[in-house]
């Protein structure tokens, strides 16, 4: 699943109004987010592969089944990306 490039161009961080960067999420983050959002989907499994990173706020907004979740309260700290880079699976 991919986010529309035109949509990515206009989306901004709700906290800082800065630009967002499309990033791939680590496997463990994908799994936990899919479980978290499962109750919002009736007949399908939510797909979580990417997120939108705001470097100015250090927040990561997940994209769930092609829908960016642009709520500050639902955002993850950007450190979830750094932790995955240091695991043996990502080397």
PDB file of C-alpha atoms in Angstrom:
ATOM      1  CA  UNK A   1       0.000   0.000   0.000  1.00  0.00           C
ATOM      2  CA  UNK A   2       1.261   3.446  -0.797  1.00  0.00           C
ATOM      3  CA  UNK A   3       0.286   6.966   0.066  1.00  0.00           C
ATOM      4  CA  UNK A   4      -0.597   9.261  -2.811  1.00  0.00           C
ATOM      5  CA  UNK A   5       2.382  11.569  -3.563  1.00  0.00           C
ATOM      6  CA  UNK A   6       0.015  14.535  -3.993  1.00  0.00           C
ATOM      7  CA  UNK A   7      -1.387  13.925  -0.513  1.00  0.00           C
ATOM      8  CA  UNK A   8       2.107  13.634   0.936  1.00  0.00           C
ATOM      9  CA  UNK A   9       2.959  17.032  -0.542  1.00  0.00           C
ATOM     10  CA  UNK A  10       0.151  18.814   1.296  1.00  0.00           C
ATOM     11  CA  UNK A  11       0.207  16.957   4.619  1.00  0.00           C
ATOM     12  CA  UNK A  12       1.981  18.730   7.475  1.00  0.00           C
ATOM     13  CA  UNK A  13       2.758  17.840  11.061  1.00  0.00           C
ATOM     14  CA  UNK A  14      -0.290  18.869  13.113  1.00  0.00           C
ATOM     15  CA  UNK A  15       1.961  19.968  15.964  1.00  0.00           C
ATOM     16  CA  UNK A  16       4.618  22.021  14.156  1.00  0.00           C
ATOM     17  CA  UNK A  17       3.142  22.474  10.658  1.00  0.00           C
ATOM     18  CA  UNK A  18       6.432  21.194   9.212  1.00  0.00           C
ATOM     19  CA  UNK A  19       6.920  18.854   6.262  1.00  0.00           C
ATOM     20  CA  UNK A  20       6.705  15.098   6.733  1.00  0.00           C
ATOM     21  CA  UNK A  21       8.963  12.332   5.470  1.00  0.00           C
ATOM     22  CA  UNK A  22       7.631   8.919   4.435  1.00  0.00           C
ATOM     23  CA  UNK A  23       9.490   6.157   6.320  1.00  0.00           C
ATOM     24  CA  UNK A  24       9.253   2.381   6.579  1.00  0.00           C
ATOM     25  CA  UNK A  25       8.368   1.069  10.016  1.00  0.00           C
ATOM     26  CA  UNK A  26      10.238  -1.721  11.811  1.00  0.00           C
ATOM     27  CA  UNK A  27       8.459  -5.092  11.916  1.00  0.00           C
ATOM     28  CA  UNK A  28       7.728  -4.966  15.650  1.00  0.00           C
ATOM     29  CA  UNK A  29       6.160  -1.502  15.319  1.00  0.00           C
ATOM     30  CA  UNK A  30       4.057  -2.658  12.363  1.00  0.00           C
ATOM     31  CA  UNK A  31       2.739  -5.601  14.359  1.00  0.00           C
ATOM     32  CA  UNK A  32       1.852  -3.594  17.459  1.00  0.00           C
ATOM     33  CA  UNK A  33       0.100  -0.898  15.429  1.00  0.00           C
ATOM     34  CA  UNK A  34      -1.890  -3.464  13.430  1.00  0.00           C
ATOM     35  CA  UNK A  35      -3.088  -4.977  16.710  1.00  0.00           C
ATOM     36  CA  UNK A  36      -3.926  -1.553  18.120  1.00  0.00           C
ATOM     37  CA  UNK A  37      -6.060  -0.546  15.122  1.00  0.00           C
ATOM     38  CA  UNK A  38      -7.629  -3.991  14.473  1.00  0.00           C
ATOM     39  CA  UNK A  39     -10.833  -3.050  16.351  1.00  0.00           C
ATOM     40  CA  UNK A  40     -11.462  -0.211  13.862  1.00  0.00           C
ATOM     41  CA  UNK A  41     -11.658  -2.616  10.899  1.00  0.00           C
ATOM     42  CA  UNK A  42     -14.599  -4.975  10.510  1.00  0.00           C
ATOM     43  CA  UNK A  43     -13.814  -7.445   7.762  1.00  0.00           C
ATOM     44  CA  UNK A  44     -10.161  -6.847   7.062  1.00  0.00           C
ATOM     45  CA  UNK A  45      -6.813  -6.855   8.762  1.00  0.00           C
ATOM     46  CA  UNK A  46      -5.287  -3.364   9.033  1.00  0.00           C
ATOM     47  CA  UNK A  47      -2.110  -2.954   7.006  1.00  0.00           C
ATOM     48  CA  UNK A  48       0.659  -0.929   8.617  1.00  0.00           C
ATOM     49  CA  UNK A  49       3.960  -0.599   6.774  1.00  0.00           C
ATOM     50  CA  UNK A  50       4.913   3.066   6.764  1.00  0.00           C
ATOM     51  CA  UNK A  51       4.584   6.259   8.721  1.00  0.00           C
ATOM     52  CA  UNK A  52       5.083   9.987   8.322  1.00  0.00           C
ATOM     53  CA  UNK A  53       8.015  11.396  10.263  1.00  0.00           C
ATOM     54  CA  UNK A  54       8.201  14.970  11.497  1.00  0.00           C
ATOM     55  CA  UNK A  55      11.832  15.711  12.270  1.00  0.00           C
ATOM     56  CA  UNK A  56      10.919  19.027  13.878  1.00  0.00           C
ATOM     57  CA  UNK A  57       8.570  17.488  16.455  1.00  0.00           C
ATOM     58  CA  UNK A  58      10.282  14.077  16.547  1.00  0.00           C
ATOM     59  CA  UNK A  59       6.898  12.430  16.062  1.00  0.00           C
ATOM     60  CA  UNK A  60       5.924   9.570  13.778  1.00  0.00           C
ATOM     61  CA  UNK A  61       2.368   9.403  12.455  1.00  0.00           C
ATOM     62  CA  UNK A  62       1.368   5.871  11.367  1.00  0.00           C
ATOM     63  CA  UNK A  63      -0.318   5.096   8.067  1.00  0.00           C
ATOM     64  CA  UNK A  64      -2.978   2.431   8.615  1.00  0.00           C
ATOM     65  CA  UNK A  65      -4.443   0.830   5.480  1.00  0.00           C
ATOM     66  CA  UNK A  66      -3.513   3.899   3.398  1.00  0.00           C
ATOM     67  CA  UNK A  67      -4.997   6.302   5.974  1.00  0.00           C
ATOM     68  CA  UNK A  68      -2.528   8.645   7.702  1.00  0.00           C
ATOM     69  CA  UNK A  69      -3.400   8.922  11.396  1.00  0.00           C
ATOM     70  CA  UNK A  70      -2.618  12.602  11.862  1.00  0.00           C
ATOM     71  CA  UNK A  71      -3.425  12.960  15.550  1.00  0.00           C
ATOM     72  CA  UNK A  72      -0.701  14.137  17.924  1.00  0.00           C
ATOM     73  CA  UNK A  73      -2.096  11.860  20.650  1.00  0.00           C
ATOM     74  CA  UNK A  74      -1.746   8.825  18.354  1.00  0.00           C
ATOM     75  CA  UNK A  75       1.773   9.659  17.141  1.00  0.00           C
ATOM     76  CA  UNK A  76       4.795   7.633  18.186  1.00  0.00           C
ATOM     77  CA  UNK A  77       8.138   9.036  19.247  1.00  0.00           C
ATOM     78  CA  UNK A  78      10.670   8.982  16.415  1.00  0.00           C
ATOM     79  CA  UNK A  79      12.929   6.892  18.663  1.00  0.00           C
ATOM     80  CA  UNK A  80      10.982   3.772  17.604  1.00  0.00           C
ATOM     81  CA  UNK A  81      12.895   4.025  14.322  1.00  0.00           C
ATOM     82  CA  UNK A  82      16.303   4.370  15.981  1.00  0.00           C
ATOM     83  CA  UNK A  83      15.786   1.394  18.270  1.00  0.00           C
ATOM     84  CA  UNK A  84      15.094  -0.847  15.289  1.00  0.00           C
ATOM     85  CA  UNK A  85      18.296   0.219  13.547  1.00  0.00           C
ATOM     86  CA  UNK A  86      20.316  -1.214  16.410  1.00  0.00           C
ATOM     87  CA  UNK A  87      18.708  -4.654  16.434  1.00  0.00           C
ATOM     88  CA  UNK A  88      20.476  -7.651  14.810  1.00  0.00           C
ATOM     89  CA  UNK A  89      17.616  -8.129  12.305  1.00  0.00           C
ATOM     90  CA  UNK A  90      18.197  -4.711  10.783  1.00  0.00           C
ATOM     91  CA  UNK A  91      21.954  -5.109  10.308  1.00  0.00           C
TER      92      UNK A  91
END
